[in-house]
Tab-separated table of C-alpha atoms and ligand atoms in Angstrom:
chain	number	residue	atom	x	y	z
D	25	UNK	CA	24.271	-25.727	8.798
D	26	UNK	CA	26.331	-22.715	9.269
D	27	UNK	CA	25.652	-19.389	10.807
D	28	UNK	CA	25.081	-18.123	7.375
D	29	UNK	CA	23.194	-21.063	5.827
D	30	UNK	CA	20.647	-20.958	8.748
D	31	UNK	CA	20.217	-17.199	8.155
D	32	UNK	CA	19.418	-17.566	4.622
D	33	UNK	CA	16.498	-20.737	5.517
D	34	UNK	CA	15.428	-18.505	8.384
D	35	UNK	CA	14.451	-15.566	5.654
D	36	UNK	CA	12.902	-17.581	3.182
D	37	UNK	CA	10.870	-19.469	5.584
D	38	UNK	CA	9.147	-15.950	6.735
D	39	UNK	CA	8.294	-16.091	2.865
D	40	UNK	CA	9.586	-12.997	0.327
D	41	UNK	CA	7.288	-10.121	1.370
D	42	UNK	CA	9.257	-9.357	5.270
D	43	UNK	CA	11.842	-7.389	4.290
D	44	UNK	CA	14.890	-9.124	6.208
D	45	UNK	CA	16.971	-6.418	8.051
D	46	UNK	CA	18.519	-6.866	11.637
D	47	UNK	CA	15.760	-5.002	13.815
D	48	UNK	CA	16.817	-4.409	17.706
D	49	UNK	CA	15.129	-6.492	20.307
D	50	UNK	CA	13.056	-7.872	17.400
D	51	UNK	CA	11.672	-11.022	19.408
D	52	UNK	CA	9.974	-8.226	21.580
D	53	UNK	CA	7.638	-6.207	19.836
D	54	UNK	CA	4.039	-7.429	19.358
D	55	UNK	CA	4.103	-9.827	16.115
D	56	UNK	CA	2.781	-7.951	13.075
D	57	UNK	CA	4.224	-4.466	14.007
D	58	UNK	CA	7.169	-3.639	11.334
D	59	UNK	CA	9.538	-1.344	13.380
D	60	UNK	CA	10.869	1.352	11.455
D	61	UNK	CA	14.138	0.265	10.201
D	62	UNK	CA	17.287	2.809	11.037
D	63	UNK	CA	20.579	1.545	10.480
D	64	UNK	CA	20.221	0.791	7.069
D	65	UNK	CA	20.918	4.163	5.828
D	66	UNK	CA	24.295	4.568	7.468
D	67	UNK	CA	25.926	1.023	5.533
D	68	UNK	CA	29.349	1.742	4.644
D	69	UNK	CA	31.126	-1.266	5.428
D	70	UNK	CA	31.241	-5.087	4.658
D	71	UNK	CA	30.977	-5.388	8.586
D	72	UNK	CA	27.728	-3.096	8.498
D	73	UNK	CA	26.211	-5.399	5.550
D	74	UNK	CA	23.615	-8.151	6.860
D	75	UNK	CA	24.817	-11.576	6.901
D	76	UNK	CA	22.270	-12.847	3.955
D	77	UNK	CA	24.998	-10.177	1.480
D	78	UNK	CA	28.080	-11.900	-0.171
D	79	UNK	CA	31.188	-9.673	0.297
D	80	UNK	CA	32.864	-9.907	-3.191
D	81	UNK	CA	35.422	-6.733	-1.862
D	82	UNK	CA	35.594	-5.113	1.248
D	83	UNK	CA	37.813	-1.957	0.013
D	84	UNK	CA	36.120	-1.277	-2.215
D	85	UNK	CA	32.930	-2.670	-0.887
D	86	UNK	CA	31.348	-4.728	-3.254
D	87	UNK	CA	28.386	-7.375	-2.332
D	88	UNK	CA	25.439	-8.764	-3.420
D	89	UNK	CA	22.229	-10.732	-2.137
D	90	UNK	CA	21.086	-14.031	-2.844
D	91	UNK	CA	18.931	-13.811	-6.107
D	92	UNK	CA	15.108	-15.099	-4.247
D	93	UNK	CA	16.071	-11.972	-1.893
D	94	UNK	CA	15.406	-9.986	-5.004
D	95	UNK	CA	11.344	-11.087	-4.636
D	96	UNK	CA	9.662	-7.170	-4.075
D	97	UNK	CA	8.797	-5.574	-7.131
D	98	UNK	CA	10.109	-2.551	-5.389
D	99	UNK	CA	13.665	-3.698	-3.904
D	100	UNK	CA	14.640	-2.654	-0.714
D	101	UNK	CA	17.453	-1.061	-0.289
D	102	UNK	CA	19.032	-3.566	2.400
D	103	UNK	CA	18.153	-6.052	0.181
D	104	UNK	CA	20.519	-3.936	-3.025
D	105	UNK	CA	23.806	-4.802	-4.147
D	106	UNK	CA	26.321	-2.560	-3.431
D	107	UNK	CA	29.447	-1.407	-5.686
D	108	UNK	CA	32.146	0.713	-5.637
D	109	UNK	CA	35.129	1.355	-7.704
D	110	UNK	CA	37.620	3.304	-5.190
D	111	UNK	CA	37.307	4.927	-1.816
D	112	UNK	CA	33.617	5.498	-0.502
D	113	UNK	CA	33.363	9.101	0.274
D	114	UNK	CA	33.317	10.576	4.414
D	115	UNK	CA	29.178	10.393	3.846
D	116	UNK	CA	29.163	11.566	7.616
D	117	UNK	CA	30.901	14.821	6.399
D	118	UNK	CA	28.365	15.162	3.968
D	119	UNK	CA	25.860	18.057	4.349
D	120	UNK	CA	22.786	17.927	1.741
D	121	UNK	CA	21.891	21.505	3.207
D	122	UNK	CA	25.554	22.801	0.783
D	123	UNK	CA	25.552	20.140	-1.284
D	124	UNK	CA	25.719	21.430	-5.138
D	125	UNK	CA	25.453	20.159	-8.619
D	126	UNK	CA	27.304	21.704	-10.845
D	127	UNK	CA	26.407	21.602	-14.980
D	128	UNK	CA	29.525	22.988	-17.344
D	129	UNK	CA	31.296	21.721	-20.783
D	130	UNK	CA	32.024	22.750	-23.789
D	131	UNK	CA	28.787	22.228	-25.234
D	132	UNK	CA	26.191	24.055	-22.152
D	133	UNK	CA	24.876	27.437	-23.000
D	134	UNK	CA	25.164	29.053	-19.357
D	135	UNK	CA	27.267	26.819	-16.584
D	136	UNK	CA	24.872	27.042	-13.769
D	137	UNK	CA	25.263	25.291	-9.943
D	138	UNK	CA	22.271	23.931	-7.945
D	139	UNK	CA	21.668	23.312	-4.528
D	140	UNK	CA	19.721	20.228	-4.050
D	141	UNK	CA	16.552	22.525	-2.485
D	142	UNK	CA	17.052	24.916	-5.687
D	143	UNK	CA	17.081	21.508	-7.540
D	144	UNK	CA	13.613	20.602	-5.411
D	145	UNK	CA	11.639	24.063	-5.987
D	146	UNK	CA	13.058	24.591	-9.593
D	147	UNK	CA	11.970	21.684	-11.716
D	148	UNK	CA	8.601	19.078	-11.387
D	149	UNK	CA	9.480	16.309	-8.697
D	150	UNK	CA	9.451	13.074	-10.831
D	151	UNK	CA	8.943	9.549	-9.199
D	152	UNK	CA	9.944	6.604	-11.401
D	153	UNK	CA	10.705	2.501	-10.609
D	154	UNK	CA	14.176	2.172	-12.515
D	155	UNK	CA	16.275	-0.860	-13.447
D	156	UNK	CA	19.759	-0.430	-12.484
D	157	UNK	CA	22.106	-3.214	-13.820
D	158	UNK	CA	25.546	-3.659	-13.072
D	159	UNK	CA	27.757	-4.355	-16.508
D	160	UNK	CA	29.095	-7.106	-15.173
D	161	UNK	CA	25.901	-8.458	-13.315
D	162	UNK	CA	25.713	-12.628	-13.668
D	163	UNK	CA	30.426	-12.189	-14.711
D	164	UNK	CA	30.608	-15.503	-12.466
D	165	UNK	CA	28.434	-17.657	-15.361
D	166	UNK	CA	30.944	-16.518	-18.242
D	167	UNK	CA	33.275	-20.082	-18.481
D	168	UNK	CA	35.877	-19.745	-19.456
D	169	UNK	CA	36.199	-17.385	-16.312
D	170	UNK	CA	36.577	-13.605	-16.777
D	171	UNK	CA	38.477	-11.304	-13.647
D	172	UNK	CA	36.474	-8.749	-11.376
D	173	UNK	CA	33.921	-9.380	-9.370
D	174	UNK	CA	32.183	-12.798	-8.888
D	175	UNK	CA	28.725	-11.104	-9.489
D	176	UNK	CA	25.817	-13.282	-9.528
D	177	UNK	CA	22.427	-12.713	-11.178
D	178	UNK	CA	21.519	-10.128	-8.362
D	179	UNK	CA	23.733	-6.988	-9.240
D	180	UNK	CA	20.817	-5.500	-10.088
D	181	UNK	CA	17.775	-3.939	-8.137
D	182	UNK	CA	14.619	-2.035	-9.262
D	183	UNK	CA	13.565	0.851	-7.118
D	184	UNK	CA	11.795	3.724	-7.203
D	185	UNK	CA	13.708	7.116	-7.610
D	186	UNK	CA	12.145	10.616	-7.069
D	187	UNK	CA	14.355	13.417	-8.329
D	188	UNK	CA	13.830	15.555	-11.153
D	189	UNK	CA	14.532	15.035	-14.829
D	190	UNK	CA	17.918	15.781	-16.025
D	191	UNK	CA	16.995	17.174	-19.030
D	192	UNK	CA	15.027	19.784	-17.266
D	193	UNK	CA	17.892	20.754	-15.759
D	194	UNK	CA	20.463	20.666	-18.570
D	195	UNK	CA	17.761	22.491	-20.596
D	196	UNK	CA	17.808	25.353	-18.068
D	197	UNK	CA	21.635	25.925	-18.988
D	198	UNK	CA	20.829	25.351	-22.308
D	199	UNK	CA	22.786	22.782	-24.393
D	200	UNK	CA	24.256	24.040	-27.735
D	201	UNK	CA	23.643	22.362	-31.157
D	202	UNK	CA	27.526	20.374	-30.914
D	203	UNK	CA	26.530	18.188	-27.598
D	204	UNK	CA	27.291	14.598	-28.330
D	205	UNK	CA	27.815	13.357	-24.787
D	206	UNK	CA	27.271	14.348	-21.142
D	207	UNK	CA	30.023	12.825	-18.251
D	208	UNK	CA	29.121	12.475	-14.537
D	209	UNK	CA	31.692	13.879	-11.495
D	210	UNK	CA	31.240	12.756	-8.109
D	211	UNK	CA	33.415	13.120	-4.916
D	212	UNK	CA	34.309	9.167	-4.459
D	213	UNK	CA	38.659	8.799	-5.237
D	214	UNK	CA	40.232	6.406	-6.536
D	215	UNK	CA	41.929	3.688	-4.356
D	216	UNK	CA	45.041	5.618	-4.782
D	217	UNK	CA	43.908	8.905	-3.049
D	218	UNK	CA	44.744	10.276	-6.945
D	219	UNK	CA	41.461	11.220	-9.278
D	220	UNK	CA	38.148	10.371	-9.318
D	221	UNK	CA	36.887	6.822	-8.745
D	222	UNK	CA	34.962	6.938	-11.908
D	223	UNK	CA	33.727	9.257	-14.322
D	224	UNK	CA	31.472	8.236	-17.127
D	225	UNK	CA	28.360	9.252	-19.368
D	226	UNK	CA	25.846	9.216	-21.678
D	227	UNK	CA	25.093	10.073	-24.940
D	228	UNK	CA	23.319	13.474	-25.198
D	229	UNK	CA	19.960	11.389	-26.408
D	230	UNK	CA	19.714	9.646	-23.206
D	231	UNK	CA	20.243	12.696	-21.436
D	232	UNK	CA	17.510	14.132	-22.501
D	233	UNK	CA	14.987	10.942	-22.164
D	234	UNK	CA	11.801	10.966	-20.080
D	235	UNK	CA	14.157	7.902	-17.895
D	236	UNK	CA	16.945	10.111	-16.800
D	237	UNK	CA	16.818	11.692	-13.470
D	238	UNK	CA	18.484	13.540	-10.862
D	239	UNK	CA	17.200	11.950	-7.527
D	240	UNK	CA	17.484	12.692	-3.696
D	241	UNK	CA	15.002	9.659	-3.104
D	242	UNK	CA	15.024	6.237	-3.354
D	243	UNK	CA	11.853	4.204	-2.081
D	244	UNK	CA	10.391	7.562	-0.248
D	245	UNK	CA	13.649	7.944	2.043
D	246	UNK	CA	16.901	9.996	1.753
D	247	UNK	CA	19.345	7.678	-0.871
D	248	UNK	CA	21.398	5.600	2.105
D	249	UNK	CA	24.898	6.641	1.613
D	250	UNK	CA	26.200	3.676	0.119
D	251	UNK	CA	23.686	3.688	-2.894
D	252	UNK	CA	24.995	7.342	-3.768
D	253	UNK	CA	23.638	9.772	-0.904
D	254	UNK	CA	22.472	12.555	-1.225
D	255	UNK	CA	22.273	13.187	-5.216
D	256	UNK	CA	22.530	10.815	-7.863
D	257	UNK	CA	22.118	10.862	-11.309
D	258	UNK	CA	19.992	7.743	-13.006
D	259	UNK	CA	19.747	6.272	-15.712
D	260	UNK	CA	17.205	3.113	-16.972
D	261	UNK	CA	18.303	0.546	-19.132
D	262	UNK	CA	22.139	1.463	-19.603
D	263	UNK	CA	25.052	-0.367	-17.184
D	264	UNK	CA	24.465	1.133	-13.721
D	265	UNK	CA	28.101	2.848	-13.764
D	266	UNK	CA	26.615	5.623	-15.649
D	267	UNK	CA	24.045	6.292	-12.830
D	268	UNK	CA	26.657	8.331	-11.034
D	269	UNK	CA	26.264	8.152	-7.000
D	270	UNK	CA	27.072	11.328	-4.826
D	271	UNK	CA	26.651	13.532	-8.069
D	272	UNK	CA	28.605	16.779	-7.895
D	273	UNK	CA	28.774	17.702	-11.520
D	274	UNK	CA	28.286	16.951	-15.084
D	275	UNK	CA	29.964	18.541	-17.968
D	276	UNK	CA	27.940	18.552	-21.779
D	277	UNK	CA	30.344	17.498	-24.515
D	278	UNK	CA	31.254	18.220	-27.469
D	279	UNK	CA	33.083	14.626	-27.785
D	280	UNK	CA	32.500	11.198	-26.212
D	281	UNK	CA	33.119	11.514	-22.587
D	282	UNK	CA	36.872	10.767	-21.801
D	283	UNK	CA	36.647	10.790	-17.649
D	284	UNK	CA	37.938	7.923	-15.500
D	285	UNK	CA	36.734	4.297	-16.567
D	286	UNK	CA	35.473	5.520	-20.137
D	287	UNK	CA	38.344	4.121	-21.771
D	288	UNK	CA	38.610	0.810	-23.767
D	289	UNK	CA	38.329	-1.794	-22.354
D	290	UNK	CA	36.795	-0.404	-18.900
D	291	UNK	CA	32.468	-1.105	-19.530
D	292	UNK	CA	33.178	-1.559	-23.437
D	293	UNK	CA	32.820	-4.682	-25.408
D	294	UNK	CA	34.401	-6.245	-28.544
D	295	UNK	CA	33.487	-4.731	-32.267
D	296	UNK	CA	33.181	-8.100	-33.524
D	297	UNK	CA	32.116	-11.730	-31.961
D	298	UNK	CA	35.037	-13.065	-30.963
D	299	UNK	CA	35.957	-17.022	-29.652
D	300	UNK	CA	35.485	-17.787	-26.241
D	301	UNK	CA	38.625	-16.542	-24.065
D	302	UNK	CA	40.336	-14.653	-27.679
D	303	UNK	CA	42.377	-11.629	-26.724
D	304	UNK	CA	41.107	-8.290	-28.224
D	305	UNK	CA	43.423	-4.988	-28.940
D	306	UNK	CA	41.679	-2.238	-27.001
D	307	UNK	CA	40.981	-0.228	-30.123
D	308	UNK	CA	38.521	-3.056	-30.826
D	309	UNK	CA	36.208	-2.217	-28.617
D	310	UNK	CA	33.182	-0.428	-27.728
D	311	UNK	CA	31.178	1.607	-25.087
D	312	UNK	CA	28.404	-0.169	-23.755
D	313	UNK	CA	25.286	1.851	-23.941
D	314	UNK	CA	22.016	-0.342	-23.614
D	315	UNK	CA	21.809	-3.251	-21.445
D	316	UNK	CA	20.101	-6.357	-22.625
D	317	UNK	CA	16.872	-8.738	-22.366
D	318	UNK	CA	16.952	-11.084	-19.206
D	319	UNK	CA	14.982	-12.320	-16.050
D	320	UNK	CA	15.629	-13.630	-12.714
D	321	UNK	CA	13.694	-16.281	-10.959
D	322	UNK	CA	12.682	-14.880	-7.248
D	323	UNK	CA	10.842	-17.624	-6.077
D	324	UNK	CA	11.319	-20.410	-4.888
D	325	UNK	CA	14.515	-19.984	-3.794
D	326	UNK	CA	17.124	-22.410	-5.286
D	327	UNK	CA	17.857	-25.446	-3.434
D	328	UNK	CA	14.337	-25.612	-1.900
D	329	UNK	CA	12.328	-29.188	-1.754
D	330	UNK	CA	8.696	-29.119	-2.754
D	331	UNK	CA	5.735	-31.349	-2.279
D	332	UNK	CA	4.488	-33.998	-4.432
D	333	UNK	CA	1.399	-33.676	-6.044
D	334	UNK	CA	0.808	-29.416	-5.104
D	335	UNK	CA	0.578	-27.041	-7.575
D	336	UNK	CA	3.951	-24.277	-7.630
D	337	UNK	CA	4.020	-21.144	-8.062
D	338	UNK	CA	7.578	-19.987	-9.912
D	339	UNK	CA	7.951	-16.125	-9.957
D	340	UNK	CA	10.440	-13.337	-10.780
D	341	UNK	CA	11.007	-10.222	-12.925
D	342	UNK	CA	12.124	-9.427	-16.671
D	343	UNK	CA	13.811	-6.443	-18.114
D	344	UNK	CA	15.121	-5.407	-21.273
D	345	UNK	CA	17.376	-2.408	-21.303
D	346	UNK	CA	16.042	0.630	-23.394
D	347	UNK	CA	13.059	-2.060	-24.208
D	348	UNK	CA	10.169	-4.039	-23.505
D	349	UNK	CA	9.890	-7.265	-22.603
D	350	UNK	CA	7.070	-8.996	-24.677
D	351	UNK	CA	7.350	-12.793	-22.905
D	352	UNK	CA	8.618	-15.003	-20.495
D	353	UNK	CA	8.852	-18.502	-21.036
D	354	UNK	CA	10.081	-20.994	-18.156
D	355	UNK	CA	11.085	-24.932	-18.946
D	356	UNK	CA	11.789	-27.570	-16.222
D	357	UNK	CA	13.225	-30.028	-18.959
D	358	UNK	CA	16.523	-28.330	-20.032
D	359	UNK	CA	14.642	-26.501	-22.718
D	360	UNK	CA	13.184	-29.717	-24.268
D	361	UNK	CA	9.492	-27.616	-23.585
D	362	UNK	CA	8.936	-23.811	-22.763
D	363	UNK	CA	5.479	-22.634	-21.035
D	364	UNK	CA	4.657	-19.046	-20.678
D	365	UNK	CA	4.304	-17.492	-17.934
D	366	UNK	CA	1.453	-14.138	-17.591
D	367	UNK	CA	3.534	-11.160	-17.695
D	368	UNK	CA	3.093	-7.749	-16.093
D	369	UNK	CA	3.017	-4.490	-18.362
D	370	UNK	CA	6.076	-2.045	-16.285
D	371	UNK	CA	4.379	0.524	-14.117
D	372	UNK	CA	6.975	2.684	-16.364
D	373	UNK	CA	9.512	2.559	-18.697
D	374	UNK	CA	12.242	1.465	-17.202
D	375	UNK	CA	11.095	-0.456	-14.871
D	376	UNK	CA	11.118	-4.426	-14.421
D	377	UNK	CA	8.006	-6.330	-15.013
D	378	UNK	CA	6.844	-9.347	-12.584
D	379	UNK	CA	6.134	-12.983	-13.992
D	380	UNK	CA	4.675	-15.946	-12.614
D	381	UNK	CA	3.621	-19.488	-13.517
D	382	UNK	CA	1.962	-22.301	-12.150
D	383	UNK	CA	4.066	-25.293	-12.177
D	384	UNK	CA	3.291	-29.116	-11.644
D	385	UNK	CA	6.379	-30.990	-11.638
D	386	UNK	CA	5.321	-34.161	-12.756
D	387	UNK	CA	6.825	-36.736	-10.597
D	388	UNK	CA	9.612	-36.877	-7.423
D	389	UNK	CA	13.202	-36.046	-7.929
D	390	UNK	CA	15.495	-33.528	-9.089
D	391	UNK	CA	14.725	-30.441	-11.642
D	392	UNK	CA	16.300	-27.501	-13.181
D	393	UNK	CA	13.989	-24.614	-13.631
D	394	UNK	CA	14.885	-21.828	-16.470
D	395	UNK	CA	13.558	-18.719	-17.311
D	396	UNK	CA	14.207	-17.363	-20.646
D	397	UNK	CA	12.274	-13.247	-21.305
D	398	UNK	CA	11.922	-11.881	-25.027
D	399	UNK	CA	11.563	-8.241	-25.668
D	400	UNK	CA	10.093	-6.258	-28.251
D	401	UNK	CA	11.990	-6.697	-31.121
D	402	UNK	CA	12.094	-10.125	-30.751
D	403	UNK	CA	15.280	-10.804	-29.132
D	404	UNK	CA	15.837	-13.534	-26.127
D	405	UNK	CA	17.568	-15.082	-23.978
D	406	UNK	CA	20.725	-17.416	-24.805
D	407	UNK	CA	20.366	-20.979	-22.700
D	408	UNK	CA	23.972	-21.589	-23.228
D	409	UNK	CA	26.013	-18.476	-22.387
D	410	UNK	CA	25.755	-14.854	-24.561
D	411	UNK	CA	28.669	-13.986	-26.325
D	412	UNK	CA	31.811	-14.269	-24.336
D	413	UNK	CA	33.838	-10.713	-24.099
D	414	UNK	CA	37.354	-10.243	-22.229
D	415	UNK	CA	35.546	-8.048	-18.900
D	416	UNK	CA	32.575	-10.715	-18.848
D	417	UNK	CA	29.745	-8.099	-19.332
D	418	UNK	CA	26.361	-8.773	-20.436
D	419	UNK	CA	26.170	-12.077	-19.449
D	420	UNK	CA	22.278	-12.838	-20.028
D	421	UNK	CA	22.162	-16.274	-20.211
D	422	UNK	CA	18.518	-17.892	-18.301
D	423	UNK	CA	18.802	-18.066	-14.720
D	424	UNK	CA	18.711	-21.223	-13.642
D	425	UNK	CA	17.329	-22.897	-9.893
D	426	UNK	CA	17.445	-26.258	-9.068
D	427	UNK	CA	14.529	-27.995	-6.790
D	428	UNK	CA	14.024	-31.283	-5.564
D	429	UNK	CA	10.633	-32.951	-5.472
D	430	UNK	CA	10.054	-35.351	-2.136
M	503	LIG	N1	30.246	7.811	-7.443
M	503	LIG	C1	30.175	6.560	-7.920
M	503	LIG	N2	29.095	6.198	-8.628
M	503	LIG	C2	29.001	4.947	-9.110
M	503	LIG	C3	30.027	3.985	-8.901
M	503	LIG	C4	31.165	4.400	-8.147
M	503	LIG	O1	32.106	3.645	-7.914
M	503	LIG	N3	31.186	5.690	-7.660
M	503	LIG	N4	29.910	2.726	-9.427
M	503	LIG	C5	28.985	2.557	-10.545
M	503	LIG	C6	28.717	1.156	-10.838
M	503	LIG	S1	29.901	0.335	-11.730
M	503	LIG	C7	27.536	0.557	-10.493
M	503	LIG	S2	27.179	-1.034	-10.984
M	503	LIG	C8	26.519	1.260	-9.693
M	503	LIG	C9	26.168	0.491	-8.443
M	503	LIG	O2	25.113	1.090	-7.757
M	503	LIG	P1	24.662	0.567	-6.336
M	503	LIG	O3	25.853	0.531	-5.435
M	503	LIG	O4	23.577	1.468	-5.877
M	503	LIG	O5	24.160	-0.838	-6.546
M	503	LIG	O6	26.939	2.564	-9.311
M	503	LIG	C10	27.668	3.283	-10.294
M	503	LIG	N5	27.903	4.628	-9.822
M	504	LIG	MO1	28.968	-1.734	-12.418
């Protein structure tokens, strides 16, 4: 077993709830104390990421956990993929004291700029558990294979955000009757040195949604730089690139959005269902806006071997983009039978909702176990794989873990 390997057993065994982060002189301190954790916040670099993360990138960083790391209903942030499109910013330069966020376009009423305190004493503080999904979260299922990152099922994290609404503050500048779209600036370049990293938005609707915030916190603590310190703008239930980290500005439009990474086929998707691997001309495409129904299965962790005869308990969360998600079913017969599991209401929209199920496997050997979530309108998950598209986004085929009974 390597290095790695031996890591990933070691965290598991200390079962889901111990949040696994390197803690100095650790096999000192009196068992049950949980030191307060420091480094975290400062994580800029593939080297500063804890062994348990698989670097997809380095420059730019992009990694993710294993999927059973993903347990909390609340994810830690050293537990939270990471992703960048171009050149992190010089976060140690940064200084939240000057920091400002500007609001202009065609379509606001008065441009105004805000200070993050005039942000804090301005508008009521919101605090709100919010899905963020990566586009291509799960891109490494998609056969045949699609290029960018490898993600597995855990580019995505739910944790709680305290900020304030954005459309309080786009409502204080006022936004005239012609709005049709907002788009995010941050500071981040790309690669190149040239332009921004990324640049994309919303339509004005989701703007002004009750799930739309601009936050300074994430899980009680100052956003850690690499998750988009020390404003960011978030969104529930829409690809994560439109939750714009290190927020400096955003402009309200009178047309779709046409920054950096808006255009075809950049986060867009066919018109039309197209074959498996069929090329697409870029005017045949379109913006993602809503992510989809799907689940993850947190526990056990794949690979594991269970007891013969006990009684398991198979857990994980289910989300549904801009809806609800009504039921979870989980088979551990390649779909030949589907049990439900008891589903948790979201403490608020937007937020992912916990499952679990008892489980008697009935006999020794090998199993598959599947997860499959439907939402509200009645939509589920594909066992197979979704529809294929050129970028591999939306893949939200059931996750799938494999145990052994002994
Ligand atoms: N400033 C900035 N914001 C950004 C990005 C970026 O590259 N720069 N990437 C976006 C994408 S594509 C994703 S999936 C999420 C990732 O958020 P995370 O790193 O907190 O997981 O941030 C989004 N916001
Ligand atoms: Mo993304």
């Amino acid at each position: 077993m390597n290095r790695r390997n031996f890591l990933q057993h070691a965290l598991t065994a200390s079962a889901a709830s111990i949040l696994p982060v390197r803690w100095v002189f650790a096999e000192k301190r009196p068992s049950g104390l949980k030191p307060v954790d420091i480094s975290t916040m400062k994580w800029t670099k593939a080297e500063d990421l804890p062994d348990y993360y698989t670097i997809l990138n380095t420059n730019p960083l992009n990694a993710h956990p294993a999927e059973h790391l993903l347990d909390p209903a609340i994810t830690p942030a050293n537990v939270s993929f990471v992703r960048w499109n171009g050149s992190m910013p010089d976060f140690d330069k940064i200084d939240p004291k000057t920091w400002t966020l500007t609001v202009d376009g065609e379509s606001v009423v008065k441009s105004r700029t805000y200070t993050i305190n005039e942000l804090k004493s301005k508008f009521k503080h919101r605090t709100q558990n919010l899905v963020l999904e990566c586009g291509g979260n799960s891109r490494k299922n998609f056969f045949p294979g699609t290029k960018g990152n490898q993600w597995n099922n855990a580019a995505v994290y739910c944790s709680e955000w305290t900020g304030v609404l954005l459309s309080d503050v786009l409502k204080d500048c006022g936004v005239k009757e012609d709005a049709v779209y907002i788009g995010h600036h941050g500071i981040d370049k790309h690669l190149s040195g040239k332009g921004p990293a990324i640049s994309r938005g919303v339509p004005i609707e989701a703007a002004m949604n009750d799930n739309a915030l601009v936050a300074w916190a994430m899980n009680g603590d100052d956003i850690p730089f690499r998750h988009g310190y020390p404003l960011r703008i978030v969104f529930a239930g829409r690809p994560a690139s439109v939750s714009q980290k290190a927020a400096t500005g955003i402009s309200i439009r009178n047309k779709v959005h046409d920054g950096t990474k808006m255009e075809a086929p950049a986060y867009q998707v066919p018109k039309y269902p197209i074959a498996p691997g069929e090329k697409v001309p870029n005017e045949d495409f379109e913006i993602i806006e809503e992510m989809i129904v799907k689940s993850l299965i947190t526990f056990p962790q794949t690979g594991v071997e269970l007891p013969l005869g006990k009684t398991q308990e198979v857990r994980g969360h289910a989300w549904a983009g801009l809806r609800e998600v009504v039921k979870v079913e989980v088979s551990y017969d390649y779909g030949t039978r589907w049990h439900e599991a008891e589903l948790r209401q979201p403490v608020n929209k937007g937020a992912w909702q916990q499952w679990r199920i008892n489980l008697n496997l009935p006999r020794q050997g090998y199993y598959e176990i599947w997860a499959k979530a439907t939402d509200s309108k009645g939509d589920s998950q594909p066992v197979v794989q979704p529809q294929w598209n050129p970028k591999g986004y939306l893949f939200n085929g059931c996750h799938r873990i494999a145990v052994r009974v002994a």
